Coordinates of C-alpha atoms and ligand atoms in Angstrom, one line a residue:
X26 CA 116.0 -98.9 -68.6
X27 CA 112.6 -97.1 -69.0
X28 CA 112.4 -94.1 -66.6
X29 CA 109.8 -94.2 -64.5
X30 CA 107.3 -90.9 -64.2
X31 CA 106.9 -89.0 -61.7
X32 CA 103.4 -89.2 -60.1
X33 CA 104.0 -89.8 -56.3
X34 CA 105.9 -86.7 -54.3
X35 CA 106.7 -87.9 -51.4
X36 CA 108.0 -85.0 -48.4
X37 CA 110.6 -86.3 -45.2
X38 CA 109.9 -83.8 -42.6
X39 CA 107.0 -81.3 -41.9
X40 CA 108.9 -78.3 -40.3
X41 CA 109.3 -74.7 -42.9
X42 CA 111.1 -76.5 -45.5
X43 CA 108.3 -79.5 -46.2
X44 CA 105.3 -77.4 -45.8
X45 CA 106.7 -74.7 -48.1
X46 CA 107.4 -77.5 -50.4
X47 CA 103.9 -79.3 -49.7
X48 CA 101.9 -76.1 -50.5
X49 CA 103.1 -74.9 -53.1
X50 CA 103.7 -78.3 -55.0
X51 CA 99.6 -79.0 -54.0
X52 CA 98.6 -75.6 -55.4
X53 CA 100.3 -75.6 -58.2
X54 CA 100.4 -79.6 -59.6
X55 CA 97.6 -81.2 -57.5
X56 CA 95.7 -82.4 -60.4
X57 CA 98.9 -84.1 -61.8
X58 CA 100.5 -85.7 -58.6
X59 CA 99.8 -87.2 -55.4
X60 CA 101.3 -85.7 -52.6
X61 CA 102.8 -87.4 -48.8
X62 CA 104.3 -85.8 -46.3
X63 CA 105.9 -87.5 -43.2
X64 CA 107.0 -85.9 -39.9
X65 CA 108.1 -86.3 -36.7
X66 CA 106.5 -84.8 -33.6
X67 CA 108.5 -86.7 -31.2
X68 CA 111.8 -85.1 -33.4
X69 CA 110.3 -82.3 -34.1
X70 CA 111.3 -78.9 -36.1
X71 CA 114.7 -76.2 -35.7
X72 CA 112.1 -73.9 -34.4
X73 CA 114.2 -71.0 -35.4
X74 CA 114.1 -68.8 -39.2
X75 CA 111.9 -65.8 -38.3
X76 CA 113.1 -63.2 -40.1
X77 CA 112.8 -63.1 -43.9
X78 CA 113.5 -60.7 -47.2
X79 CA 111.3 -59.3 -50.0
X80 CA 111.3 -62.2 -52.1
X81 CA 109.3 -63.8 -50.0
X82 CA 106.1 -61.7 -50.9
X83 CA 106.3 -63.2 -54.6
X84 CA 106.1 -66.4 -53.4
X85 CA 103.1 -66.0 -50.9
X86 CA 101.7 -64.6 -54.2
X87 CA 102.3 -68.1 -56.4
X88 CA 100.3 -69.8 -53.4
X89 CA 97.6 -67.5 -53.5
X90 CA 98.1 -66.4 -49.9
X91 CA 96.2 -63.7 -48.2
X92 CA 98.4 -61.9 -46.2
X93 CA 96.8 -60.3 -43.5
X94 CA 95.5 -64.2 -42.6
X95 CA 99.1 -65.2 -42.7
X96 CA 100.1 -62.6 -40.6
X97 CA 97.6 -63.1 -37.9
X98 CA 98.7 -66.9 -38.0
X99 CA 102.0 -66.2 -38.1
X100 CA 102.5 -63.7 -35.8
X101 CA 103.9 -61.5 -38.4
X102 CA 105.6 -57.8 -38.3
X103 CA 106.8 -55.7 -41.0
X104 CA 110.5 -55.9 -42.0
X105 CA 111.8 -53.0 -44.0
X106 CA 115.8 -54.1 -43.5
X107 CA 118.6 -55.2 -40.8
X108 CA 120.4 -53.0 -38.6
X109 CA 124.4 -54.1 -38.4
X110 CA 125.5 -52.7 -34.4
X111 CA 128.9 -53.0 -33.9
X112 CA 130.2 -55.0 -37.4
X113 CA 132.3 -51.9 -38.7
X114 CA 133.6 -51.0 -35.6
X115 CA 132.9 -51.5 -32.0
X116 CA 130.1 -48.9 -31.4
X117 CA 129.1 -48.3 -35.1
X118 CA 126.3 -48.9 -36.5
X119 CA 124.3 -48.9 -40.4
X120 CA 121.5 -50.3 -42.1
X121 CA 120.9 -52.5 -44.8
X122 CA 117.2 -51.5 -46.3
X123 CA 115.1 -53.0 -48.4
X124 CA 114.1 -51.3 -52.0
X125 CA 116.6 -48.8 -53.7
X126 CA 118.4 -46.1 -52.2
X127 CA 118.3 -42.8 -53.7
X128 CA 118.3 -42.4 -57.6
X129 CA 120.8 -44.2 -59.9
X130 CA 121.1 -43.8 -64.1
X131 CA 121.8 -46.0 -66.6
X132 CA 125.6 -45.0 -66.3
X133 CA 126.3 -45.0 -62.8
X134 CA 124.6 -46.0 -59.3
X135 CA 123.9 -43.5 -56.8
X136 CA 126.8 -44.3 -54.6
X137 CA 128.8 -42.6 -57.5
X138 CA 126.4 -39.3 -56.7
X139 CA 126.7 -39.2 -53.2
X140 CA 130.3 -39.7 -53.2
X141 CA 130.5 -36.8 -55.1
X142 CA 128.2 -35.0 -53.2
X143 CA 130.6 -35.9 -50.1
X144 CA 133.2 -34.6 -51.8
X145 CA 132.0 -30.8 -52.5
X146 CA 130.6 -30.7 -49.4
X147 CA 126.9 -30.4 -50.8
X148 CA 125.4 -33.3 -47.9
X149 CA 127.0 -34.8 -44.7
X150 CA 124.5 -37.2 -44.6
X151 CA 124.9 -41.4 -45.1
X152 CA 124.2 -43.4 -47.6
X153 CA 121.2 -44.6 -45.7
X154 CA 119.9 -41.1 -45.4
X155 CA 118.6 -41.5 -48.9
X156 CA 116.9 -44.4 -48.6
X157 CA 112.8 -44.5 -47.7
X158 CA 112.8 -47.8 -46.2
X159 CA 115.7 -47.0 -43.8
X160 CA 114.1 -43.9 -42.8
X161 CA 110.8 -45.0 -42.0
X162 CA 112.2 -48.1 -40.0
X163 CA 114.1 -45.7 -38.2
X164 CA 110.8 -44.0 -37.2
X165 CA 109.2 -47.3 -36.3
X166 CA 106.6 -46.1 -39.1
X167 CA 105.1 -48.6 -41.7
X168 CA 102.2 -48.4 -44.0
X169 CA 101.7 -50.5 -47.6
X170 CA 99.4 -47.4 -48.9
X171 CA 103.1 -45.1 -48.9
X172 CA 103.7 -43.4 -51.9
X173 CA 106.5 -44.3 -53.4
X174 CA 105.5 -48.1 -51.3
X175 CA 107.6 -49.6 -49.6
X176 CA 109.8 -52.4 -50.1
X177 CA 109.5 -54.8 -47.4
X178 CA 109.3 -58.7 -46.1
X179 CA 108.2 -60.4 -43.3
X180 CA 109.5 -61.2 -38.9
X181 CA 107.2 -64.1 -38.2
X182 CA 106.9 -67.2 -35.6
X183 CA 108.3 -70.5 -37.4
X184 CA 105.9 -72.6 -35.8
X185 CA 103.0 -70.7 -36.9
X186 CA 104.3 -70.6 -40.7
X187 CA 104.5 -74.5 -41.0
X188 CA 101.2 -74.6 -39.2
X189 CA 99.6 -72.3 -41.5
X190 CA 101.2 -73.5 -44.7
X191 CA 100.1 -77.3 -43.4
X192 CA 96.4 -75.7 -43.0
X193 CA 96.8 -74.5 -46.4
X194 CA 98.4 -77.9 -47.9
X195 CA 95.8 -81.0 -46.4
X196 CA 92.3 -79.5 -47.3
X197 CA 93.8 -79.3 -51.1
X198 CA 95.2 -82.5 -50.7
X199 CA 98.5 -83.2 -49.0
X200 CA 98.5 -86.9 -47.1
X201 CA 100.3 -86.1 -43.6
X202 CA 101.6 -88.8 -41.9
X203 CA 102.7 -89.3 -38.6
X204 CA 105.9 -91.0 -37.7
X205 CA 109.6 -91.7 -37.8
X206 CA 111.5 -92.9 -40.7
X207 CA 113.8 -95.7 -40.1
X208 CA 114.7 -97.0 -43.0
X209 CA 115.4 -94.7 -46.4
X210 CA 115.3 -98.3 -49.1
X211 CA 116.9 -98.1 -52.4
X212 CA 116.1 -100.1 -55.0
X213 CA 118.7 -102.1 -56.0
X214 CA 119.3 -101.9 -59.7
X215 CA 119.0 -98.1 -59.8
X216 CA 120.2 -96.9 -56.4
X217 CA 117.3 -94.6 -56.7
X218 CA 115.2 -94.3 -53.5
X219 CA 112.2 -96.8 -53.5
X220 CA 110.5 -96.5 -50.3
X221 CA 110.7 -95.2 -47.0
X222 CA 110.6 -97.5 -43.8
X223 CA 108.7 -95.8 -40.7
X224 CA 109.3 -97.4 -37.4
X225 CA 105.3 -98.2 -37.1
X226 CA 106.2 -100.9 -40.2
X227 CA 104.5 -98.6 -43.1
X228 CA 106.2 -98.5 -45.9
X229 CA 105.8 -95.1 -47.8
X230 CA 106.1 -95.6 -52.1
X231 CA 107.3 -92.6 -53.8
X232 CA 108.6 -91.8 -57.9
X233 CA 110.1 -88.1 -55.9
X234 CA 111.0 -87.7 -52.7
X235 CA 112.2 -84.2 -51.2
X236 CA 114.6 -84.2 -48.6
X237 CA 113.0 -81.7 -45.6
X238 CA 114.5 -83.9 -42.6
X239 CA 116.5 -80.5 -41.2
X240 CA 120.2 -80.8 -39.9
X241 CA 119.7 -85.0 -40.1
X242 CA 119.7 -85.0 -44.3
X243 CA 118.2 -88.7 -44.1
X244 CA 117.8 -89.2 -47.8
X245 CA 120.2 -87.0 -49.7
X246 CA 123.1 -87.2 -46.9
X247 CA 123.0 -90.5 -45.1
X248 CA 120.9 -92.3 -47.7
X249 CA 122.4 -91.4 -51.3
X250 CA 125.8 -90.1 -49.5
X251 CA 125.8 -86.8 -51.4
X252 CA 129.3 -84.9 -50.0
X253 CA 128.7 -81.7 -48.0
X254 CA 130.8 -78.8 -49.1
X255 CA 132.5 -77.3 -46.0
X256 CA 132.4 -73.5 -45.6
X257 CA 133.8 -73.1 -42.3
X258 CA 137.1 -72.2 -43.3
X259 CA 135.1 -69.0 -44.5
X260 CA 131.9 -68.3 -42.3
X261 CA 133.7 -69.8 -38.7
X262 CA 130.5 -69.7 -36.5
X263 CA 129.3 -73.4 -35.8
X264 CA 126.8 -72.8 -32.7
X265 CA 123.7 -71.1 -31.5
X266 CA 121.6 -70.2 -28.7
X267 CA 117.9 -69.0 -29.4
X268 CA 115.8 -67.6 -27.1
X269 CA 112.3 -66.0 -27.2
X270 CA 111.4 -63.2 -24.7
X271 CA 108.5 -61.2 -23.7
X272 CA 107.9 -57.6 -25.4
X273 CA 109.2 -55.1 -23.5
X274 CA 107.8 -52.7 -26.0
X275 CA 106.1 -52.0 -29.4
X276 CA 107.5 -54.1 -32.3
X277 CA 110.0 -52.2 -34.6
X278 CA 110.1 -52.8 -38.4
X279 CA 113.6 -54.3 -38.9
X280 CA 115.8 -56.9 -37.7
X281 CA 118.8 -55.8 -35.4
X282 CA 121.8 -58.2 -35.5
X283 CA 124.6 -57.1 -33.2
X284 CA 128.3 -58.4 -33.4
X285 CA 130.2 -59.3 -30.6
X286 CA 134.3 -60.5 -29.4
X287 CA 133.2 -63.7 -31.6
X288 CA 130.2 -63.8 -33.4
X289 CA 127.0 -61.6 -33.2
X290 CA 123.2 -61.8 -31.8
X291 CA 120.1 -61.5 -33.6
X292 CA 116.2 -59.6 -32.1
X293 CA 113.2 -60.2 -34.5
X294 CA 110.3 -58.6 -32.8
X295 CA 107.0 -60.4 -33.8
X296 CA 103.8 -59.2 -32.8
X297 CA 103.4 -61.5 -29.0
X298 CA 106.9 -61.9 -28.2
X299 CA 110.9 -61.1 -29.6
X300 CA 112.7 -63.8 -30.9
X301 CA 116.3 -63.7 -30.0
X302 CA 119.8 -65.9 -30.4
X303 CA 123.8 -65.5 -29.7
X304 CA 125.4 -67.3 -33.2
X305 CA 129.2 -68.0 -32.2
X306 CA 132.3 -69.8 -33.2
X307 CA 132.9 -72.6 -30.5
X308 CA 136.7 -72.3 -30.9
X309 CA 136.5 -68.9 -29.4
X310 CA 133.7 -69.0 -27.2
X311 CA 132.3 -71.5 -24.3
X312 CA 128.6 -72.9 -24.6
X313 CA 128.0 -71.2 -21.0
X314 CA 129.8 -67.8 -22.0
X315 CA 128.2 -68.0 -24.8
X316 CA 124.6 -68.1 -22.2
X317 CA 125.7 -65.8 -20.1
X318 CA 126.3 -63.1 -22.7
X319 CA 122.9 -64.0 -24.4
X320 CA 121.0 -63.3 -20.9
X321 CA 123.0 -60.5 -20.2
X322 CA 122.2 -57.9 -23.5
X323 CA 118.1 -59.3 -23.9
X324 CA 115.8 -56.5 -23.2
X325 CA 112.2 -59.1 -21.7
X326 CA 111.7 -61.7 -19.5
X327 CA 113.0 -65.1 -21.6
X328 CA 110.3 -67.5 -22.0
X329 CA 112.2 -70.5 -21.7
X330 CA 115.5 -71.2 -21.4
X331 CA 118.2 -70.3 -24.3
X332 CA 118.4 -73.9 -26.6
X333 CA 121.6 -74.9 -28.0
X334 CA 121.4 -75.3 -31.8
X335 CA 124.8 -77.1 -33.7
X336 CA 125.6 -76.9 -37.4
X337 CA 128.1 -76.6 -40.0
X338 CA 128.1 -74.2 -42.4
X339 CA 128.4 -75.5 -46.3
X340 CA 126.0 -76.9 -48.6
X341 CA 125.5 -80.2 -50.1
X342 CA 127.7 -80.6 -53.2
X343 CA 124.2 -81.5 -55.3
X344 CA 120.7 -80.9 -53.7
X345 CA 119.2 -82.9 -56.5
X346 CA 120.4 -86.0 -56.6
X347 CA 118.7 -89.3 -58.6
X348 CA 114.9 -89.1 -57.3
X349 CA 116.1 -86.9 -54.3
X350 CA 115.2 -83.2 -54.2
X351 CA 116.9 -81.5 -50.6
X352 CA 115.4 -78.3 -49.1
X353 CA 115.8 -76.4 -46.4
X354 CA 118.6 -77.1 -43.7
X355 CA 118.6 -81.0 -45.6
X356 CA 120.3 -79.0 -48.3
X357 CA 123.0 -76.8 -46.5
X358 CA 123.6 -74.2 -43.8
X359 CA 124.3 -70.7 -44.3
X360 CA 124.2 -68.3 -41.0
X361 CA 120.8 -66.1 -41.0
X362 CA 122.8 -62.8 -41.1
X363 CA 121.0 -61.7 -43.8
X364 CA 118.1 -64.1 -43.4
X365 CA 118.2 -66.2 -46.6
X366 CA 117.3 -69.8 -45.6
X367 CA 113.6 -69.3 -46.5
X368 CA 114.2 -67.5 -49.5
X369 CA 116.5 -70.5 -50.6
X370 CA 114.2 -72.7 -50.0
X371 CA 111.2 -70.9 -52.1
X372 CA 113.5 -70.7 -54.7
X373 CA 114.2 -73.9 -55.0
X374 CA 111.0 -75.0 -54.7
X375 CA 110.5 -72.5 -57.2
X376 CA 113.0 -74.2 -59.4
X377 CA 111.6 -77.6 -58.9
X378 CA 108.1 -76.2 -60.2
X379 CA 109.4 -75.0 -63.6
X380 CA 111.5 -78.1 -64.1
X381 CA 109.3 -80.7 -62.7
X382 CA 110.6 -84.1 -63.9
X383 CA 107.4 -85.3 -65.5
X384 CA 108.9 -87.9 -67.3
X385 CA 111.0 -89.4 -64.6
X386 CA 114.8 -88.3 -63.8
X387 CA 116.9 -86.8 -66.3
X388 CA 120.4 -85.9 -66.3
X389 CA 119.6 -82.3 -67.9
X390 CA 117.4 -80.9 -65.8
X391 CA 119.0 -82.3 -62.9
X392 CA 122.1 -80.6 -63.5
X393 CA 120.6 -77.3 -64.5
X394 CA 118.7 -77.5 -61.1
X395 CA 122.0 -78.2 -58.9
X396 CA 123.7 -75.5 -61.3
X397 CA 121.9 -72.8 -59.9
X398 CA 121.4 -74.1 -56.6
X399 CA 125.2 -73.6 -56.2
X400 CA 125.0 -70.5 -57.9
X401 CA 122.3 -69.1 -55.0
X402 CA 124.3 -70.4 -52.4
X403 CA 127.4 -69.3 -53.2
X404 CA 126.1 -66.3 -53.8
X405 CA 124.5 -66.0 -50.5
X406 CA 127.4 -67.4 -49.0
X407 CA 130.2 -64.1 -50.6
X408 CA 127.6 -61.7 -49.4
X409 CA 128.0 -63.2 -45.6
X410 CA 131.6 -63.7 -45.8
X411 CA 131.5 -60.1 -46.8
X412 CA 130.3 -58.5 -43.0
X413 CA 133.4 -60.7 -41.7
X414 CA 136.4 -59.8 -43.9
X415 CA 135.5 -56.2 -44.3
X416 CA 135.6 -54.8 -40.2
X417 CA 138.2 -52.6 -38.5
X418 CA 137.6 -54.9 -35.5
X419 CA 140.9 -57.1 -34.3
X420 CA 139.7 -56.6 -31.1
X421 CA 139.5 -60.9 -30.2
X422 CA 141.3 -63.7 -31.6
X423 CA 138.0 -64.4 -33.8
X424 CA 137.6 -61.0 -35.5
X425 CA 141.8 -61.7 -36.1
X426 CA 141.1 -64.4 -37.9
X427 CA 137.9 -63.3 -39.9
X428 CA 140.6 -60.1 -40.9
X429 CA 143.5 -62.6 -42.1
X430 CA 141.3 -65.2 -43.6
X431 CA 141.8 -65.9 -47.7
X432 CA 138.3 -65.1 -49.2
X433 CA 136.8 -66.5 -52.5
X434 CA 138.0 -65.1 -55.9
X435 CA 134.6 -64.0 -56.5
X436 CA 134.4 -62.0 -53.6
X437 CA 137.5 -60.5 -53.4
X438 CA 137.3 -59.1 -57.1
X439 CA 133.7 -57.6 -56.1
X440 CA 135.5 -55.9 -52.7
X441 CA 138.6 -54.9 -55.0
X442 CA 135.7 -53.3 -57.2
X443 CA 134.0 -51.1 -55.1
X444 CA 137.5 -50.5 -53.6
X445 CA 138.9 -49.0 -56.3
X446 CA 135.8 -47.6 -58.2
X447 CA 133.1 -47.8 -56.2
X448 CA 131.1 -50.0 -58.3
X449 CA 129.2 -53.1 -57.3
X450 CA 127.2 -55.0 -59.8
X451 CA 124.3 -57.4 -59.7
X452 CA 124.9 -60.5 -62.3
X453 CA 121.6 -61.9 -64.3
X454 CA 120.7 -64.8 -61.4
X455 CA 122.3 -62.9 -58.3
X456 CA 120.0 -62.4 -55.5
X457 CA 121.6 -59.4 -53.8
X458 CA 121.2 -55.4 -55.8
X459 CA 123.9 -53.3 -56.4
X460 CA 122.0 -51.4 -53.4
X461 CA 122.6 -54.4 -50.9
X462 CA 125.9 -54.4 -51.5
X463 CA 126.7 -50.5 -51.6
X464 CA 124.9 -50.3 -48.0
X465 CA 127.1 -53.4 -46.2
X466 CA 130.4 -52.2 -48.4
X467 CA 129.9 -48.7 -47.3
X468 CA 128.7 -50.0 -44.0
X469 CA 131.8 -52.3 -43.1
X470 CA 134.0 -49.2 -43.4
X471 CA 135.2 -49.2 -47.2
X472 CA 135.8 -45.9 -48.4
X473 CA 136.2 -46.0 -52.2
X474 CA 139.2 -44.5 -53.6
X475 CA 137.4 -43.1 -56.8
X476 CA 133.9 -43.0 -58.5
X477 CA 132.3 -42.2 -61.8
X478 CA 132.6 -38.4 -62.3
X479 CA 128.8 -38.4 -64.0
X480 CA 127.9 -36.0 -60.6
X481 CA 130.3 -33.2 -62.3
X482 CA 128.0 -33.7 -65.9
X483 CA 125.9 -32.0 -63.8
X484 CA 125.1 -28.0 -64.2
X485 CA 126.0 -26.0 -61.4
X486 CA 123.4 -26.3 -58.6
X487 CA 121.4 -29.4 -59.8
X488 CA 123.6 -31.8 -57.6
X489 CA 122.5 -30.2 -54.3
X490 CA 119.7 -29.6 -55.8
X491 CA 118.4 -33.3 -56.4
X492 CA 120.2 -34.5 -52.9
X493 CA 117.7 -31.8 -51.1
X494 CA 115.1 -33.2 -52.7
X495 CA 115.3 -37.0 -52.3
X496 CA 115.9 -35.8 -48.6
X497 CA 112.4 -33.4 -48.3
X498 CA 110.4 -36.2 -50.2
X499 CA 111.2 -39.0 -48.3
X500 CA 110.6 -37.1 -44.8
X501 CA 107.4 -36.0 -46.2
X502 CA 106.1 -39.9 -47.0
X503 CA 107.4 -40.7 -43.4
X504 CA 105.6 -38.1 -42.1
X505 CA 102.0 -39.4 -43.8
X506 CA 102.8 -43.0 -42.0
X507 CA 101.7 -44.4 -39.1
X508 CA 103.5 -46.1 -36.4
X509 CA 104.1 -49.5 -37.4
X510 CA 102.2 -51.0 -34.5
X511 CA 99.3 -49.1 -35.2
X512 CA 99.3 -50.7 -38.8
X513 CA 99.7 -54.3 -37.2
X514 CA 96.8 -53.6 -34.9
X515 CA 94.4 -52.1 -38.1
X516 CA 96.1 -54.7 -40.7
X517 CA 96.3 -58.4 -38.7
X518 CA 96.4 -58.5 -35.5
X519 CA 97.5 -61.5 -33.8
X520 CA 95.4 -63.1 -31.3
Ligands
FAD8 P1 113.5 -78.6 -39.6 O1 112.7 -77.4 -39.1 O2 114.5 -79.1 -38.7 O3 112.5 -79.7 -39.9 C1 112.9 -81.0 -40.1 C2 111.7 -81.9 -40.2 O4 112.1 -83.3 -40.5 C3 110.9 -82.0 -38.9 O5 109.5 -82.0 -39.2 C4 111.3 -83.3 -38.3 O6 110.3 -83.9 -37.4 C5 111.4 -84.1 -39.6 N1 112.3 -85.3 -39.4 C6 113.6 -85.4 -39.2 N2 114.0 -86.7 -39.0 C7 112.9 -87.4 -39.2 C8 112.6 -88.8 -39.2 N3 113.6 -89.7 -38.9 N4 111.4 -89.2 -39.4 C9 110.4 -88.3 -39.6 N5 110.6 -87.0 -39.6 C10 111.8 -86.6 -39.4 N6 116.2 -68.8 -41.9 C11 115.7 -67.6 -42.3 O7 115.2 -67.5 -43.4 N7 115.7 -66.5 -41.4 C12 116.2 -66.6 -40.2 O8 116.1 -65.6 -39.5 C13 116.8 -67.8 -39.8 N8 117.3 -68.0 -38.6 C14 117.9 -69.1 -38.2 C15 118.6 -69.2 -37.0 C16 119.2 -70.4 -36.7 C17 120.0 -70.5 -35.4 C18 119.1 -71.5 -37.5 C19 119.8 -72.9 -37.1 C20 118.4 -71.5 -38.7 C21 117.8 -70.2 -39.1 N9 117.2 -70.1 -40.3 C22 116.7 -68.9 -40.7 C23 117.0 -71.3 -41.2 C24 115.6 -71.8 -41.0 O9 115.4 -72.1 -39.6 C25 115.4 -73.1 -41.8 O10 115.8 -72.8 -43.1 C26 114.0 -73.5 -41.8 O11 113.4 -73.5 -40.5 C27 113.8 -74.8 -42.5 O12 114.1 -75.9 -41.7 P2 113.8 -77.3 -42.2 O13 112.4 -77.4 -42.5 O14 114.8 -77.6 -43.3 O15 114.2 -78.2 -40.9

């Protein structure tokens, strides 16, 4: 059978996922394809994923975005990394930053330094001591002028990131249309997707459609019945509870996510208001403990009450599939711990730019999409596992379990790794740096048994040396910044 090319796109579901996807697909193909996108006001979007990383900013860049007019839109604040509270230990606390901690060589990471720098006594200090971005979020200071700049992504108001991608999307072109799909239809001799049925009778045509229906997966789950690949064995949180409150006081430039008996809670200040949520594992926890202990650590006034939010974590076993692309929560679910659902999903879009099926569906660049699809995920997915296996906590029946739990190969041989030599590694298409993992290894309470010995190459003086001076030059760029707030107010404040 001829295949049939590609030249009508057509997008289930206008909340992050299908205006990321409508955007960038106008900005970059327009001239080649047509482009639909159908949602649901009645169903509406998750209405949570506020918090993002670095790789965000690239993307914003492929679109052409300015970013102080996303900010205003969005309601956005500076993010400069994610402070754990109580994930070692009850009561302890580090930070994961954004950009590189102190300074590594060719033959060794930093970690391998400090270590050895522990060891003669030559600094006292963290990890995180050495690292710019930590420090400066610490201070609640923020500035893109800082010298060296600062590595940093984005807090900003779901609603107000569809709405400005969407204002982005229909003056280049995007058809929006309003309604609720009934019907996915297949055609019949090629069990590819042929139309889609709305309950007003239109009948939507499409050669691509991308799955961006959220939690419901209309096309790739219920329509083509792709399998979904259950992590909860691994990751055993299956509820939340999100909740936005009044300031209480100025924004700070990280994310805090604090664990508790069984699970953790998450405050992304944005520029009007703080986004909060409780994530738990209902096998542990009630739905109205689970409220009560929300309500009970917020700092404002909520604005509404906390809304319940189910899901499974796991991802679908293909996220292409025939003529079906699925983003977003269509495509899996991994907890926003480390707030990777919008990076996944402008990676994939990403992905579906540079292997655009032109010439109708083919096998090769279908599997090469799904191939590093799983490859992101499961990536992601080790990385989360990580903050639950490695804790000192057995203080509930839930952190017991996360302790006792069989983890992935992969992951275990990376722990076993840093264990033993205090290396971590980042392969060619990972998403986390060695960094990232160095700051939640050393952070979870692993103390490695051995490192390089490069800090001993060293001639006498020149380690304490170099420590003393990554110390004095990254107090002295904090000290030219201003507070972050004062930067939001100069830079895009919201209205
Ligand atoms: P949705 O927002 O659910 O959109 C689905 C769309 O499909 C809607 O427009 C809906 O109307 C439409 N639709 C559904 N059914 C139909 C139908 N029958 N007919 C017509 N339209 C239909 N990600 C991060 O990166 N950082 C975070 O901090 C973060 N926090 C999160 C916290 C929680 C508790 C959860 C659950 C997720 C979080 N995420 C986070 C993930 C993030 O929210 C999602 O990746 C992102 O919002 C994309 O959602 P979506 O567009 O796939 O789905």
């Amino acid at each position: 059978m001829a295949r049939k090319r590609v030249e009508r796109v057509v997008i289930a579901g206008g909340g992050t996922a299908g205006w990321v996807a409508a955007a960038a697909l106008v900005k970059q193909l327009g001239p080649l394809i047509s482009i639909t996108l159908i949602e649901s006001e009645e169903i509406g979007t998750v209405g949570v994923g506020e918090s993002t990383i670095p790789t965000a900013r690239t993307f914003h860049d492929l679109l052409g975005i300015n970013e102080g007019v996303f900010m205003r839109a969005a309601q956005a604040t500076f993010k400069l990394g994610i402070a754990f509270e109580n994930w070692g230990r009850d009561g302890s606390r580090y930070f994961h930053p954004f950009g590189s901690v102190g300074r590594s060589v060719w033959m060794g990471d930093f970690q391998h330094f400090w270590l050895e720098a522990r060891r003669q006594g030559l600094t006292q200090e963290g990890y995180g001591a050495f690292s710019l971005e930590q420090q400066a979020a610490l201070a609640g200071r923020f500035s893109q002028g800082s010298k060296p700049p600062l590595a940093y992504a984005y807090h900003l108001n779901a609603t107000g990131y569809a709405a400005f991608l969407r204002s982005l999307a229909e003056p280049a072109g995007v058809r929006r249309v309003e309604g609720k799909i009934r019907k996915v239809e297949l055609a019949p001799e090629s069990g590819d997707i042929a139309a889609l049925e709305l309950e007003s009778g239109e009948r939507i045509e499409g050669d691509l459609f991308i799955d961006c229906t959220g939690f419901r997966a209309l096309l790739i789950g219920e329509a083509l019945g792709v399998p979904f690949r259950d992590w909860s064995e691994w990751i055993a949180t299956d509820r939340a509870l999100a909740v936005q409150t009044e300031s209480v006081g100025p924004p700070v430039p990280f994310t805090r996510v604090v664990a508790h008996g069984e699970g953790w809670r998450w405050q992304i200040p944005l520029q009007t208001r703080v986004g909060n949520g409780l994530v738990y594992a209902s096998d542990y926890l009630s739905e109205d403990e689970a409220v009560s202990r929300l309500l009970g650590a917020i700092d404002g006034k909520p604005l509404f009450e906390p809304r319940p939010i189910r899901y499974r974590t796991g991802m679908r076993a293909s996220t292409w599939k025939r003529n079906c692309v699925a983003l977003g929560l269509a495509s899996g679910f991994i907890e926003p711990l480390e707030s990777t659902s919008i990076h996944l999903i402008h990676v994939a879009v990403t992905r579906l730019l540079q292997l655009f099926p032109f010439a109708g569906m083919d096998d090769a660049l279908t599997a090469r999409f799904n191939a590093q699809s799983t490859h992101e995920w499961e990536g992601v997915r080790d990385f989360i596992i990580l903050h639950y296996k490695v804790s000192e906590r057995d203080d509930t029946a839930f952190w017991r379990r996360c302790r006792d739990m069989p983890i992935p190969d992969t992951l275990a041989q990376r722990i076993a790794l840093f264990r033993e030599s205090a290396a971590a590694y980042q392969g060619g298409e990972d998403l986390f740096r060695v960094d990232s993992w160095v700051s939640v290894m050393l952070g979870q309470g692993i103390t490695p048994r051995e490192w390089h010995q490069l800090g001993k190459l060293l001639k006498p003086g020149e380690l304490g040396q170099a420590f003393g001076d990554i110390r004095r030059g990254i107090a002295a760029t904090v000290a030219t910044l201003p507070t972050h707030q004062q930067y939001l107010n100069d830079y895009c404040k919201a209205r």
